[in-house]
Every structure is written in structure tokens, then in C-alpha cells.
Coordinates of C-alpha atoms in Angstrom, one line a residue:
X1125 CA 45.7 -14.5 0.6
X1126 CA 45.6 -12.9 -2.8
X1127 CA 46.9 -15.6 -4.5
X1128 CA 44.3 -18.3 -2.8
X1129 CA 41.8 -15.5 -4.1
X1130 CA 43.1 -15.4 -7.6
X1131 CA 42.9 -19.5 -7.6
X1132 CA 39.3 -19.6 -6.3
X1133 CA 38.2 -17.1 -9.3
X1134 CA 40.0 -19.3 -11.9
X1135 CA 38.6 -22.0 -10.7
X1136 CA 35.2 -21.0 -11.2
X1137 CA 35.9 -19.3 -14.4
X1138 CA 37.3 -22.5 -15.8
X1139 CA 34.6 -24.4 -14.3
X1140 CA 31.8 -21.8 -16.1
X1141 CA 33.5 -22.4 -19.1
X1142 CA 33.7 -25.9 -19.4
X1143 CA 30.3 -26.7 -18.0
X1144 CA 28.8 -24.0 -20.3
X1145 CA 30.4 -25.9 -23.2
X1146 CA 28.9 -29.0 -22.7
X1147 CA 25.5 -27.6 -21.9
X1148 CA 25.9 -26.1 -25.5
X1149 CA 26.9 -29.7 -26.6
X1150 CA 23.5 -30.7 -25.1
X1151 CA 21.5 -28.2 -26.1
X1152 CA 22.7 -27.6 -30.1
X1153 CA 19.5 -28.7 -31.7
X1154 CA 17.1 -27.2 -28.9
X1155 CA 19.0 -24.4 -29.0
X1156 CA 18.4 -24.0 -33.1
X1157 CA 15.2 -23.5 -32.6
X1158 CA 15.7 -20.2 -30.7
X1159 CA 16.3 -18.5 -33.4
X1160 CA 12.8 -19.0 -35.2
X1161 CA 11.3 -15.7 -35.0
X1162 CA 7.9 -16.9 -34.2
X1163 CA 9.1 -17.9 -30.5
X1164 CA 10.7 -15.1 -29.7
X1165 CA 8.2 -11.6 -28.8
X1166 CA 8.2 -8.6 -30.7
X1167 CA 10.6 -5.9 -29.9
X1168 CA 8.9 -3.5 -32.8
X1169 CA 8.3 0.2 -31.4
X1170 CA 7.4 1.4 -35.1
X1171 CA 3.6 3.0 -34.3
X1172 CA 4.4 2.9 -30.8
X1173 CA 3.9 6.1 -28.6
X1174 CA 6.4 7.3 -26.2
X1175 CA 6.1 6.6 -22.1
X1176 CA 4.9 9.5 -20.3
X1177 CA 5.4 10.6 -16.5
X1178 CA 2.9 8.6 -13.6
X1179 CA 0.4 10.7 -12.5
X1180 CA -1.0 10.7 -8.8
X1181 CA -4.6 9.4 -8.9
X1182 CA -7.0 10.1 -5.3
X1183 CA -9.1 7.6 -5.2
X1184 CA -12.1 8.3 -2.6
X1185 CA -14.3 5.1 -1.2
X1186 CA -16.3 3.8 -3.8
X1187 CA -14.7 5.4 -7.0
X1188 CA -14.1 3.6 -10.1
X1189 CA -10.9 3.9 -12.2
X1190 CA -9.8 2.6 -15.4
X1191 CA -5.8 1.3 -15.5
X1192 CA -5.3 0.1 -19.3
X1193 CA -2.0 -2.1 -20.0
X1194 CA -0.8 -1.0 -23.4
X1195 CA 2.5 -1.2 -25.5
X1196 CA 5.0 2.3 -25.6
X1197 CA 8.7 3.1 -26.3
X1198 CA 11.1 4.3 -24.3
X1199 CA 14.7 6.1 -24.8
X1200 CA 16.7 4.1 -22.1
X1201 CA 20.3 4.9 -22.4
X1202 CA 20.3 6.5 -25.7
X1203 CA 18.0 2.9 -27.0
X1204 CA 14.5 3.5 -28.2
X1205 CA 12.8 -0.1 -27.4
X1206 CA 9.3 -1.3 -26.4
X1207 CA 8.0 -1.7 -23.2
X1208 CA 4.7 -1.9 -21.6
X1209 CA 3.1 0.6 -19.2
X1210 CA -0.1 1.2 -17.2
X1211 CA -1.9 4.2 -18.8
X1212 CA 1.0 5.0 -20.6
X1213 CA 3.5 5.8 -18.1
X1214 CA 6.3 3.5 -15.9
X1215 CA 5.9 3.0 -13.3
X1216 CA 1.7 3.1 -13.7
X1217 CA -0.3 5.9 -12.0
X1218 CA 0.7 6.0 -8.1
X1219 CA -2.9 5.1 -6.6
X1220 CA -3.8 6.8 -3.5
X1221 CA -6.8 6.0 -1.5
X1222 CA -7.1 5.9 2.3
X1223 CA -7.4 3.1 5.1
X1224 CA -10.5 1.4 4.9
X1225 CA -11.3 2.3 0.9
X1226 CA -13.1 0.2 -1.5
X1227 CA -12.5 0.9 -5.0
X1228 CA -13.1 -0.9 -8.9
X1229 CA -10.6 -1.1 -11.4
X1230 CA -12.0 -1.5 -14.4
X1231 CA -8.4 -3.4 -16.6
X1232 CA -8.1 -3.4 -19.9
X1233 CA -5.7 -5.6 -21.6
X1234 CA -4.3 -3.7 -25.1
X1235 CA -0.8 -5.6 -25.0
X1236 CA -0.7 -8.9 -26.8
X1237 CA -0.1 -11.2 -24.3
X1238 CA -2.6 -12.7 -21.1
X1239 CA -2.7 -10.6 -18.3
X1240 CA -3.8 -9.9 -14.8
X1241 CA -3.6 -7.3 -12.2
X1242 CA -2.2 -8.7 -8.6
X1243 CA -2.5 -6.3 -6.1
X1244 CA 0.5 -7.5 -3.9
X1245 CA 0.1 -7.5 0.0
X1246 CA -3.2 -6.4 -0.2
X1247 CA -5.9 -8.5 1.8
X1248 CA -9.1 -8.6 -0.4
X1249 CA -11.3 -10.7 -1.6
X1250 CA -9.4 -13.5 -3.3
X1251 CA -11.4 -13.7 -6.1
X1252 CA -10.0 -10.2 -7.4
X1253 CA -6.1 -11.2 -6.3
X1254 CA -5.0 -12.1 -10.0
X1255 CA -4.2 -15.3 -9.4
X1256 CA -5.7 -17.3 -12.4
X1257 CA -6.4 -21.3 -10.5
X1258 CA -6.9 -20.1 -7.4
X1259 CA -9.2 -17.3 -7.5
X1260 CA -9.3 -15.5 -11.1
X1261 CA -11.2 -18.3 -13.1
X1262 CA -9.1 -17.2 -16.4
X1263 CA -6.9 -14.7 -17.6
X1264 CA -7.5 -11.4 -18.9
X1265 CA -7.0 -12.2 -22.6
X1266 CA -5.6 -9.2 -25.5
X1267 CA -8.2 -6.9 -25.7
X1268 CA -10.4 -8.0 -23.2
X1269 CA -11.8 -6.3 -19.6
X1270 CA -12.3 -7.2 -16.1
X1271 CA -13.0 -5.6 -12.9
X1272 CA -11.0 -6.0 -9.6
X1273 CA -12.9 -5.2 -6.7
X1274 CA -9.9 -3.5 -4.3
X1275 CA -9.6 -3.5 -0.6
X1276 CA -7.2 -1.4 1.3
X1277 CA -7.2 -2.5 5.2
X1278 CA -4.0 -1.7 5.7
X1279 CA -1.6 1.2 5.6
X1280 CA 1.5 1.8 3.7
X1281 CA 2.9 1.2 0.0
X1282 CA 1.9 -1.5 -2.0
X1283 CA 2.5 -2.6 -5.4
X1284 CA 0.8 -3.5 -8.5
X1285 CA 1.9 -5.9 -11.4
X1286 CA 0.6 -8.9 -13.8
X1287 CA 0.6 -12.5 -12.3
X1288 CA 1.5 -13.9 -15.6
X1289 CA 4.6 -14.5 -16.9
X1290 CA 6.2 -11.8 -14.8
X1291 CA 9.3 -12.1 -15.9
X1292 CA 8.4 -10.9 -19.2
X1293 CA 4.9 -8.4 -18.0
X1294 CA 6.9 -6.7 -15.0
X1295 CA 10.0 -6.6 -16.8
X1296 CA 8.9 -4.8 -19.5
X1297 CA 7.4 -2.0 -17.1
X1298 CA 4.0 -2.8 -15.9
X1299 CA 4.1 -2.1 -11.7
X1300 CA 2.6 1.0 -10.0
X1301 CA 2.1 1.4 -6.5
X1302 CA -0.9 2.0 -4.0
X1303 CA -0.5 4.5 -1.6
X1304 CA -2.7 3.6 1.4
X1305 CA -2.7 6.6 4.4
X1306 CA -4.0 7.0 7.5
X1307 CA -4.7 11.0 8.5
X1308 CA -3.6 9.2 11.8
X1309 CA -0.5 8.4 10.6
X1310 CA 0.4 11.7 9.1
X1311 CA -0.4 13.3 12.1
X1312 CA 1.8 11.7 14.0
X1313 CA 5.1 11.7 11.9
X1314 CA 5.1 15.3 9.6
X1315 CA 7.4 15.4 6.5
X1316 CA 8.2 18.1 3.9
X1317 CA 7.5 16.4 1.0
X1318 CA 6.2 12.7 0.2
X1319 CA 8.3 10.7 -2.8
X1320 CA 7.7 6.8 -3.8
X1321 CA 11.1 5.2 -5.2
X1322 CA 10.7 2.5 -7.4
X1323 CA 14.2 0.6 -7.8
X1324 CA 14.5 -2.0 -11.2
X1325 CA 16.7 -2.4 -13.5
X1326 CA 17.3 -3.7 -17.3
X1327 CA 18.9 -5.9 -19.8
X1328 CA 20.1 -3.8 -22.5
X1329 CA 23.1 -5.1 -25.3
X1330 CA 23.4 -5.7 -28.8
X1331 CA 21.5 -9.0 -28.9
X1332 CA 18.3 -7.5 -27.2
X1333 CA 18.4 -10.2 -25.1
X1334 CA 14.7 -11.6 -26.3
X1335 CA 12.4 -13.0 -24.3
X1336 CA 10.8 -16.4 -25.6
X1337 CA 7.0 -17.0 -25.6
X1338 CA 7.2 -21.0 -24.5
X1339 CA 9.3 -20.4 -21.6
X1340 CA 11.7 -18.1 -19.2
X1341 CA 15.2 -17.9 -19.9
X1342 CA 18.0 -16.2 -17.4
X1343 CA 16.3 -18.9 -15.4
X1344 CA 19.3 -19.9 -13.0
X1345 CA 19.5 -16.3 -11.2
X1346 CA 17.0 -14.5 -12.6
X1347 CA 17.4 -11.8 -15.6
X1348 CA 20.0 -9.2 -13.7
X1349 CA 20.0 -5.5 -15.9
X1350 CA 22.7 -3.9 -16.7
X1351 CA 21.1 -0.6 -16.8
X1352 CA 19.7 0.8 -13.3
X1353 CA 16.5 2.6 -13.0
X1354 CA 14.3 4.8 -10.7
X1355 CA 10.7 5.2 -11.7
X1356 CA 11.6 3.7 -14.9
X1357 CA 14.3 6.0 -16.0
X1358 CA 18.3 5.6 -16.1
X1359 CA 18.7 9.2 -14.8
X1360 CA 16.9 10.1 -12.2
X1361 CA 17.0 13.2 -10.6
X1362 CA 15.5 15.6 -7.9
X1363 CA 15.5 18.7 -6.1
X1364 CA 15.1 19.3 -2.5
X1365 CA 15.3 22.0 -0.4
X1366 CA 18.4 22.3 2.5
X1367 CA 16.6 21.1 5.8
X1368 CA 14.1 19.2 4.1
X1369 CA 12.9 15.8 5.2
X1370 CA 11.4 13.5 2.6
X1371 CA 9.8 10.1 3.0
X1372 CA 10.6 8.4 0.8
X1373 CA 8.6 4.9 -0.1
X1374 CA 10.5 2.7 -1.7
X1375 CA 9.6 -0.5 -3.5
X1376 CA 11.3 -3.1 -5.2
X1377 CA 10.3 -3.7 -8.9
X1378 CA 13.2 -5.9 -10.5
X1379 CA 12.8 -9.6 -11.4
X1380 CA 15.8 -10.4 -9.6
X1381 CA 17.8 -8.0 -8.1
X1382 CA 18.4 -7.1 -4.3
X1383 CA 19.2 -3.6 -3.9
X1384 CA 21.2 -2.2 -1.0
X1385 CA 20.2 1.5 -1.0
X1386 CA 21.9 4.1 0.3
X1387 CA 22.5 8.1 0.2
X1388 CA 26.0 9.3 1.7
X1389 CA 25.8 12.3 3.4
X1390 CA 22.1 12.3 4.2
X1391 CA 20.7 11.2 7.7
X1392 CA 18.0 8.1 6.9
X1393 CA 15.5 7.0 9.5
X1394 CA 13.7 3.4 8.8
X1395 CA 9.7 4.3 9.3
X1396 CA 7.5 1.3 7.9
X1397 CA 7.8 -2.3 6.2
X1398 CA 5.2 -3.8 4.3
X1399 CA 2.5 -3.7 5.4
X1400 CA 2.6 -1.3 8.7
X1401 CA 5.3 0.5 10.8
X1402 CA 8.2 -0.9 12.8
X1403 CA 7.3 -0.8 17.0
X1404 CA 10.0 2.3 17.3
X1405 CA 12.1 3.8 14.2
X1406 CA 15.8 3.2 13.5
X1407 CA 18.7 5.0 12.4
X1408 CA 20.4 3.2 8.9
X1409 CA 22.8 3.6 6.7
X1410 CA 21.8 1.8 4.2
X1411 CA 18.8 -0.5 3.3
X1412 CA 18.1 -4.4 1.8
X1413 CA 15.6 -4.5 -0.1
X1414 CA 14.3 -7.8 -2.2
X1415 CA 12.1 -8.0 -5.4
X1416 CA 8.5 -7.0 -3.9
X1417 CA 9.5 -5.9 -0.7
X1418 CA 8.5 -2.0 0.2
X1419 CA 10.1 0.0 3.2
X1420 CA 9.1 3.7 4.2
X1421 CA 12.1 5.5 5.1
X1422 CA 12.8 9.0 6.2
X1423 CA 15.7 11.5 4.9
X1424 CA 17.0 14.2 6.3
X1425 CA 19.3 16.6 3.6
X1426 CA 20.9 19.2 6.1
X1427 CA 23.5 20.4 3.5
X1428 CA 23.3 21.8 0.5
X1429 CA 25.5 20.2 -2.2
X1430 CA 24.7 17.0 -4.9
X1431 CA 23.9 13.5 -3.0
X1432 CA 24.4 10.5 -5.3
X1433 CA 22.2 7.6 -4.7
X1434 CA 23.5 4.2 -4.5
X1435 CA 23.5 0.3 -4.9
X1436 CA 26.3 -0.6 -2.9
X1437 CA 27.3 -3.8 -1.7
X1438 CA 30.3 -5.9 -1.5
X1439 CA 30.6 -6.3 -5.3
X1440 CA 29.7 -3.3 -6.6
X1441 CA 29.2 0.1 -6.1
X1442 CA 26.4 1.6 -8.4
X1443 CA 24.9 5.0 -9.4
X1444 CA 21.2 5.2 -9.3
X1445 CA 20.6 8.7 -9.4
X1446 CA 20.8 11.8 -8.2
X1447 CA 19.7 14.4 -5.8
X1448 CA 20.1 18.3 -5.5
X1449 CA 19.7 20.0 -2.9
X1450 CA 19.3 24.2 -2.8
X1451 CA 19.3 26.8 -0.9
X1452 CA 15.8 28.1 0.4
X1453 CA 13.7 29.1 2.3
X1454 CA 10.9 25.9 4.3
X1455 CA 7.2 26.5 5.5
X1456 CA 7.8 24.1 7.9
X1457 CA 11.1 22.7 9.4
X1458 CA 10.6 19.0 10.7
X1459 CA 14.1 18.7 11.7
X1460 CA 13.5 18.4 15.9
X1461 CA 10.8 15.5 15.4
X1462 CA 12.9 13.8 12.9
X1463 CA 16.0 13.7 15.4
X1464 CA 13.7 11.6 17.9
X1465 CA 13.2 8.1 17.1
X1466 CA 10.0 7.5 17.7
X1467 CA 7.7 4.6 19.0
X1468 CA 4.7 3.2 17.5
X1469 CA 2.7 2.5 20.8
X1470 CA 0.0 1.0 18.8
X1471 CA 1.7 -1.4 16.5
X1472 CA 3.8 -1.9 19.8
X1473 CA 0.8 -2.8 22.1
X1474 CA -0.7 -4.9 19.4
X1475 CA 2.6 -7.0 18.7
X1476 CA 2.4 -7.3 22.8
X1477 CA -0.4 -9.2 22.8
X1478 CA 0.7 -11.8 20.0
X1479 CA 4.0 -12.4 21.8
X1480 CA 1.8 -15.6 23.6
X1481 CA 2.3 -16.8 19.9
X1482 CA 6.0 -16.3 19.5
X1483 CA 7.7 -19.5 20.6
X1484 CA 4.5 -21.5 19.4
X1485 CA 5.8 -25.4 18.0
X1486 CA 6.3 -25.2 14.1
X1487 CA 3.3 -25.5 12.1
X1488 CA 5.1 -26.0 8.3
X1489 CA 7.9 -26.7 6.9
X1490 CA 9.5 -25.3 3.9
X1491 CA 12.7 -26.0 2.0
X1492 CA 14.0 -23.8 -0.9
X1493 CA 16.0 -26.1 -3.4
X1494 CA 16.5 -26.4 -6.7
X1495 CA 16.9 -29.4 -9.6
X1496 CA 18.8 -28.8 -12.7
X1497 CA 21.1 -30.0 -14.8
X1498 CA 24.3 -28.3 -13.6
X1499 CA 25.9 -28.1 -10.2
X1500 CA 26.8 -24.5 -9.2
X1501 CA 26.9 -25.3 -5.7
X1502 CA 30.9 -25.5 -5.4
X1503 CA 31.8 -22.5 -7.0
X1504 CA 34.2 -21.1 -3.7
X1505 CA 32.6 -19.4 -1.0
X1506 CA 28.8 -18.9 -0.6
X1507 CA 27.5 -15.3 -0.5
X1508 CA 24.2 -14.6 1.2
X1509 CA 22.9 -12.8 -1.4
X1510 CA 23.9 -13.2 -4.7
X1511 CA 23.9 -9.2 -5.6
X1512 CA 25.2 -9.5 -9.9
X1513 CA 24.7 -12.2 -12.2
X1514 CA 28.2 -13.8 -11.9
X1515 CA 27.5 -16.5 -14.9
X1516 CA 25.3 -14.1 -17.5
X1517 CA 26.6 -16.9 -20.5
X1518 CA 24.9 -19.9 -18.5
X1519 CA 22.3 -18.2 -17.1
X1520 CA 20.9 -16.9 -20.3
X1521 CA 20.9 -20.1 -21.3
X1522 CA 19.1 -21.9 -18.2
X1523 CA 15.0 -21.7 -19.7
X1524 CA 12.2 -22.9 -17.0
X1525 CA 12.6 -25.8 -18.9
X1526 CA 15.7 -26.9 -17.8
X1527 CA 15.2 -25.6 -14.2
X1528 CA 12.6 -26.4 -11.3
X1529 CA 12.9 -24.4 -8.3
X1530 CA 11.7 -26.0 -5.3
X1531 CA 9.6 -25.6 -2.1
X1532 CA 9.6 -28.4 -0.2
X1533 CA 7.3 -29.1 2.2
X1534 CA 9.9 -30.8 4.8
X1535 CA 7.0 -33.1 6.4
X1536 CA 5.1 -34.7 3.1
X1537 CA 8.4 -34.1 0.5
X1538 CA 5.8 -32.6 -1.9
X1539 CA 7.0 -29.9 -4.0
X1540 CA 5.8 -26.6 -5.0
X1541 CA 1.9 -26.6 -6.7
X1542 CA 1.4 -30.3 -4.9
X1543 CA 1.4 -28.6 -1.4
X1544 CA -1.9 -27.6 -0.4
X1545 CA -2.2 -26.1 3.0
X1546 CA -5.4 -25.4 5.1
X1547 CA -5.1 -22.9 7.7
X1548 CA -8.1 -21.8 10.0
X1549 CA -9.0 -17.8 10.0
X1550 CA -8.2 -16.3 13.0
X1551 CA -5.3 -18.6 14.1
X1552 CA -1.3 -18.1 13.9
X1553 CA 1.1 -20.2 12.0
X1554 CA 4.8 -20.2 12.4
X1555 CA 6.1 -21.2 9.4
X1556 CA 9.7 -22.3 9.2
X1557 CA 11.7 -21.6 5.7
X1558 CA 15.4 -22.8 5.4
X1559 CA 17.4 -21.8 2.2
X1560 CA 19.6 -25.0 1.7
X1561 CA 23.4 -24.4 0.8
X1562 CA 24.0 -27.7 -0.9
X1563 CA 21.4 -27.5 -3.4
X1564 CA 23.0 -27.6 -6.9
X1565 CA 22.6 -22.7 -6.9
X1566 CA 22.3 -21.5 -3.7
X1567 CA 21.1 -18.2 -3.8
X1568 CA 18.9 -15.9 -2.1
X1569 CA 15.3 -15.9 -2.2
X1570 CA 12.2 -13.4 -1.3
X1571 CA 8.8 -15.6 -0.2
X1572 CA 5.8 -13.8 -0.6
X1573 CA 2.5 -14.7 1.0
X1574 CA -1.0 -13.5 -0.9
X1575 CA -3.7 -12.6 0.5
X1576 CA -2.3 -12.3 4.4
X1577 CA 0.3 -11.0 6.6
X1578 CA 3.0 -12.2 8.9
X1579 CA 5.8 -11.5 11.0
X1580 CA 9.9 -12.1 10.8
X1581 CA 10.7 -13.9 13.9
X1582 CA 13.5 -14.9 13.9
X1583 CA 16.5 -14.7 11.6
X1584 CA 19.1 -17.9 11.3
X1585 CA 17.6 -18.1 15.6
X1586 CA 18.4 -14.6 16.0
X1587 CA 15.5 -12.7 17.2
X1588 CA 13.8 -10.0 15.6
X1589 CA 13.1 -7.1 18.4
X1590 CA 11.5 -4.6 15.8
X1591 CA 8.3 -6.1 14.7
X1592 CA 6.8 -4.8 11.3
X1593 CA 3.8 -7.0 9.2
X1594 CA 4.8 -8.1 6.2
X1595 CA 4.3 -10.2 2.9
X1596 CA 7.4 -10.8 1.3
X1597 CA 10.5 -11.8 3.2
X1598 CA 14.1 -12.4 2.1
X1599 CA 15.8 -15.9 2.5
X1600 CA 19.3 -15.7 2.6
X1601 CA 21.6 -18.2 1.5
X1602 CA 21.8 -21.5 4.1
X1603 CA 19.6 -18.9 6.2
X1604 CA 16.3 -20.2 8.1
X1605 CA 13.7 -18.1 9.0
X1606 CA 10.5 -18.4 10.9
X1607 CA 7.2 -16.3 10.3
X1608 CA 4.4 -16.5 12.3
X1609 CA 1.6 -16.2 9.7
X1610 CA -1.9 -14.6 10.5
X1611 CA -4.8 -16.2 8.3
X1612 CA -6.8 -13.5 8.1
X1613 CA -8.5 -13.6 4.9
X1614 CA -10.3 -16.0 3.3
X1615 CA -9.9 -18.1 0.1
X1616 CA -7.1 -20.0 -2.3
X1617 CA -4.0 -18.4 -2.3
X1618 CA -0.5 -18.8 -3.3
X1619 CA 3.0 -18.5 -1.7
X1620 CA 6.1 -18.2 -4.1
X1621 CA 9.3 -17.0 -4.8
X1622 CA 9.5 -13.5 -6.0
X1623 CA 12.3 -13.9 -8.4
X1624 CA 9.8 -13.6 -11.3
X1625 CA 12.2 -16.4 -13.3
X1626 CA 11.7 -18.5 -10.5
X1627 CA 8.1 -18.5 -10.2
X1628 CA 8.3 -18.7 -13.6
X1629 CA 10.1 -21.8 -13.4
X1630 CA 7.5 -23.6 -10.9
X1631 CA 8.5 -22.2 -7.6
X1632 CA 4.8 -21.8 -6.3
X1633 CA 2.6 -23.7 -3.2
X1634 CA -0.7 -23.0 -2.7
X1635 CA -3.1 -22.3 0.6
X1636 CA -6.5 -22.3 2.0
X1637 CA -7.8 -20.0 4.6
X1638 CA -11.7 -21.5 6.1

């Protein structure tokens, strides 16, 4: 068995190696051209003032607020580089507002590259979503302003970033989250203390690993770090107090990454997806969680002692901080309601009544593909999720030029910004989305919907009996899963992958909602 193992690893390393050579071959002259200085964006931090802690902003209905994207430095690992942050801090300042809120955002672009703000999973007015063709008419250029006009209808965490070259924007450290409560809600569910978790991570070696103006590299897999972060630090740490349950909302800011989160030793109740609760709680040990994607999860620390937080999955075993918990005494002790997993009889009764639209016919199609130059698609066994980069040399190498990620829609064979669908307001769509295995790089992929909200039906035909809306799900590898889509909102919007290389690299339809 080891041996077979052994065989199957240096048969892909040999493969990598000669396939990477010739692409080098290919590429020699292109590949001179990297080097000119004028294609390649600034990593000066000379001038450049230091990132500060996010600040919690209340927003009440009708406020104004003013979120400027500027350029700062951080100490990451013992580096000082440049980054960008909203209002000087990374992640930007945690917006909270309640259910119902309208708001303005005054933006103002000081960085030195296009921008917008996308306000992901939120269902507003499209015109305000950030998305420069469909509803922003043009991009919010260095030094200029413009105004969102915010809607929050729904509860939970959501999450804030440019819609322009993401994979440079979001990488260098401009996301924040929205906070959206319901007194209801609280009510119903008391916690000691109330923490958003954003998980990233970055690319940091001796070659600064650049990022080129013209195009996306890392664009085979997406740009993996090598440095892991919460809230936009590399050592993260807090203190609790013994008997103390936190809620914890956790979001997913990396361009590629899927995390599988975990604390040993502490008890962790799942709460809320996306975009609301699940119909009744569940126990986990550990959580998936794709680029985009949020969850709401409940901790319970009964022991003192130092809890380690982890990425760990079947590769790896990572550190991503740290929590301490003391001695002392609680105001409150939530401990007896925590032990009880609860239902939501509201989100249950209301997923009751759209269960007539559960084993509706398929409405769309989708295949996830891809077309390049190089066939990874034999490289041993499949995973389902593709945790580290396994080929860094040739995926640094793969630009958006060289690479087109695919949606397919299965009925018309049009791909990606050539499918245009119109949906109805008011009516359900299940959408089917397989993940093909024998494209040339399987991996996995997270599709996220603008502007609406659906619901994971069904899993490789396993059904889902825990309900939860949500914009952004993950595709495994060969998986296929079916949504049942709810067009809501009106306007244009878009559907992509939220690998930010990928979208980079074309992997985009658009849709209609009349």
C-alpha cells in the first residue's frame, strides 16, 4: 500500500516537472516580459501608515457613513509590506445595522487602482451591487466618490469587498463585514459575548510573489498563502472567561482557500448560514467553509486552559490562533440553553411551505469546466476539495491569460458572460450545478449568486434535511448540486465562481430578474 502510495506521488512529481518545463519552453519570451517593472504593482510602504484595529460602527436607519479604501503597511510575520484597508484597518470597520435598515456609503477610492464596493448576499437595489456592466455604469476610479444606497432585509453576517480585480483588491486586505440583527433573534438565543472571525490567508516569500496589472496569475488554483490569518493578523489571540459562550460569526475572506475550522476541546453548536438560521441547530466538530461563505456558530469553553484553533484537514494540520480561557467570575451563565439544540419554528414553518417546490423539474443547467493548456486531470486520485496548492511552480505561472474557467450552460453550450438568464420575480428555480472530474483541474468550487437567495437541496442526490438560505455554495469535485433559487429582487446580476483567480479568469454568467 505504501509503496503504490510512494509511486502515485512520483508520478505526479515527475509529471509537474516535465510539464512545467515545457510550459517554460513555451512561455520564455512572454515570460521576459514579467520582469518589466511597469506591469508589475507597487509593493512601496515608504510614506505608508501602519493598519490599525476595525472599529464597530452602529449604523441606525437612514445614517450616512463614509468607508475610504486607502493604502497602509502591515508587520505580517516579522515583513513590513503594503496592503490596502477600509478606513485604515483589516478587516474594514464591522458595520452593524438592524433588519430592515437603509443606509449610504459614501466610498472613496484613495488606492491607485479601480474600485467598487459589492456588498455580498445582500438583496438591494442592483444598481448599488458593484457590479460595473450590469448595474454600476463604471468604476470607482483613484480618487474619485460614489454613494451605495444599502439594504439590509435579511439577518446575519455579510461581507464587504471590491468587485474588481479581486484577486489583487481582496487580497491585499479590503473586506469588512455587515452585521445585520434582529432584537428577535437575540432574544431567542442569549450569548456571553458576540465575536466575528474573518479566516484568509497570504503569500509571503522572498520573491514577493507580485501581482501583475494585465492579468491574474496563480490562476490554476487560485493564490494559496502561506501565512494564516484571523482578522488580518498571523497571531491572533483572545481571552474568554471559563463557562462562557461566544458566537462566533465567521466568514471566509481568502481568494482560494477552504478552511476546515475547528477548536479541540471546546463544545461548537452550528446556529446560522448565510443568509438566515438553520430549521434546528447542530452539534459539529468541525466546519467547511469556502471563499465568501459565512456561518454563525456557537462555542461553549467549560475549562480553563489554552485552546488552539485550527485548519485541519486531511493534508494538513494548521494553527490559526489562539484562545485563553480564565478563571472568573459571569453575569450571566448561558450554559442550560446552550446544551438544547434548538429549533427555528419560523425559518422551519417558512421552508414548510416551499417544500411544494422541492422536487420541481430542473430549470438550468450548469457545468463547471475549465480550458487550458495543461492536463492536471490524471494526477492519481481526485480529492473533493483541493485544501493546499499542490503545484505552487505551475500555478504561479498559469495567468488568466492562459486559463478560462468555465460555466456551461448544459442546454445552449454557452459559456460564462454569453449566458443570459431571465427569471420572473416571485417564482423558484432549481438550478442544477455539476463539477465535472474529467475536465483538464478538477477542483472545488464556491458559486455565488448576487442579488438573491437560495437553498442547498440536494448534495451529489443526497438530501439536505437542515434548510438555511444562502448565496454562495461549495461544489465539490465531480459533485452535483441543486439549488432552488428565489428571484426576489430585481435587476442584472451575476453568478460566479468565488475563487477570486477564477473570476478573474472569466468564470462569470449573468441574470435578469423582471
Amino acid at each position: 500500500m505504501h509503496a503504490n502510495k510512494f509511486l502515485v506521488l512520483l508520478f505526479g512529481l515527475l509529471t509537474e516537472f516535465f510539464a512545467f518545463s515545457q510550459m517554460e519552453n513555451m512561455q520564455h519570451n512572454y515570460n521576459l516580459n514579467l520582469v518589466n517593472k511597469d506591469e508589475v504593482f507597487s509593493n512601496a510602504t515608504e510614506g505608508l501608515p501602519f493598519v490599525r484595529n476595525a472599529q464597530v460602527i452602529k449604523l441606525k436607519n437612514g445614517q450616512n457613513y463614509t468607508l475610504i479604501a486607502k493604502q497602509v503597511k502591515q508587520n505580517i510575520n516579522g515583513k513590513i509590506i503594503k496592503r490596502f484597508a477600509y478606513n485604515g484597518s483589516i478587516p474594514g470597520p464591522i458595520i452593524e445595522v438592524q433588519k430592515g435598515s437603509k443606509v449610504k456609503i459614501k466610498f472613496i477610492n484613495q488606492t491607485e487602482v479601480d474600485q467598487t464596493l459589492h456588498s455580498h448576499g445582500l438583496r438591494l437595489n442592483y444598481l448599488f451591487d458593484g457590479t460595473v456592466g450590469l448595474g454600476q455604469k463604471a468604476p470607482v476610479r483613484p480618487g474619485e466618490t460614489f454613494e451605495y444606497e444599502l439594504y439590509f432585509p435579511d439577518t446575519g453576517v455579510f461581507f464587504y469587498h471590491p468587485h474588481i480585480r479581486e484577486d489583487y483588491a481582496q487580497d491585499m486586505g479590503l473586506y469588512g463585514n455587515y452585521l445585520v440583527n434582529s432584537n428577535k433573534q437575540n432574544n431567542v438565543i442569549p450569548v456571553n459575548k458576540m465575536v466575528p472571525i474573518n479566516l484568509d490567508d497570504i503569500l509571503l516569500t522572498d520573491t514577493n510573489n507580485p501581482y501583475y496589472k494585465g492579468y491574474a496569475n496563480y490562476a490554476a488554483m487560485g493564490r494559496f498563502g502561506n501565512i494564516m490569518l484571523i482578522n488580518g493578523v498571523d497571531n491572533y489571540k483572545e481571552n474568554f472567561t471559563k463557562g462562557e459562550i461566544i458566537r462566533f460569526f465567521i466568514t471566509n475572506s481568502a481568494n482560494t482557500r477552504t478552511f476546515n475550522f475547528n477548536i479541540p476541546g471546546a463544545k461548537m453548536k452550528l446556529i446560522a448560514a448565510d443568509m438566515s438560521p438553520f430549521e434546528k441547530q447542530e452539534w459539529i466538530e468541525s466546519l467547511i467553509i469556502a471563499p465568501s461563505e459565512r456561518y454563525i456558530v456557537d462555542v461553549y469553553f467549560k475549562d480553563k486552559g489554552i485552546y488552539k484553533i485550527l485548519n485541519s484537514n486531511s493534508e494538513t494540520k494548521t494553527q490559526l490562533g489562539l484562545i485563553e480561557v480564565l478563571e472568573g467570575k459571569l453575569d450571566n451563565s448561558f450554559v442550560e440553553d446552550f446544551m438544547v439544540l434548538h429549533a427555528d419554528t419560523t425559518h422551519k414553518n417558512e421552508m414548510q411551505k416551499l417544500s411544494k417546490h422541492f422536487n420541481k423539474k430542473v430549470d438550468k443547467n450548469l457545468i463547471i469546466s475549465v480550458d487550458m493548456k495543461m492536463d492536471h486531470s490524471q494526477h492519481g486520485e481526485l480529492p473533493e476539495i483541493e485544501w493546499e496548492d499542490n503545484m505552487p511552480k505551475m500555478n504561479e505561472h498559469m495567468t488568466s491569460k492562459d486559463v478560462a474557467w468555465l460555466l456551461i450552460d448544459k442546454e445552449t453550450n454557452k459559456k460564462n458572460m454569453d449566458v443570459f438568464w431571465s427569471f420572473k420575480k416571485g417564482q423558484y428555480y432549481k438550478i442544477k450545478i455539476f463539477n465535472d472530474p474529467k475536465s483538464k483541474h478538477p477542483m472545488q468550487h464556491p458559486i455565488h449568486f448576487h442579488g438573491q437567495r437560495f437553498l442547498v437541496l440536494t448534495d451529489n442526490k443526497v438530501k439536505n434535511n437542515n434548510l438555511a438560505w444562502k448565496d454562495t455554495v461549495l461544489v465539490k469535485t465531480g459533485h452535483t448540486v441543486e439549488i432552488l433559487l428565489e428571484a426576489s429582487n430585481i435587476g442584472k446580476w451575476m453568478s460566479h465562481c468565488h475563487i477570486a483567480e477564477h473570476l478573474s479568469s472569466g468564470m462569470a454568467i449573468g441574470f435578469s430578474v423582471e
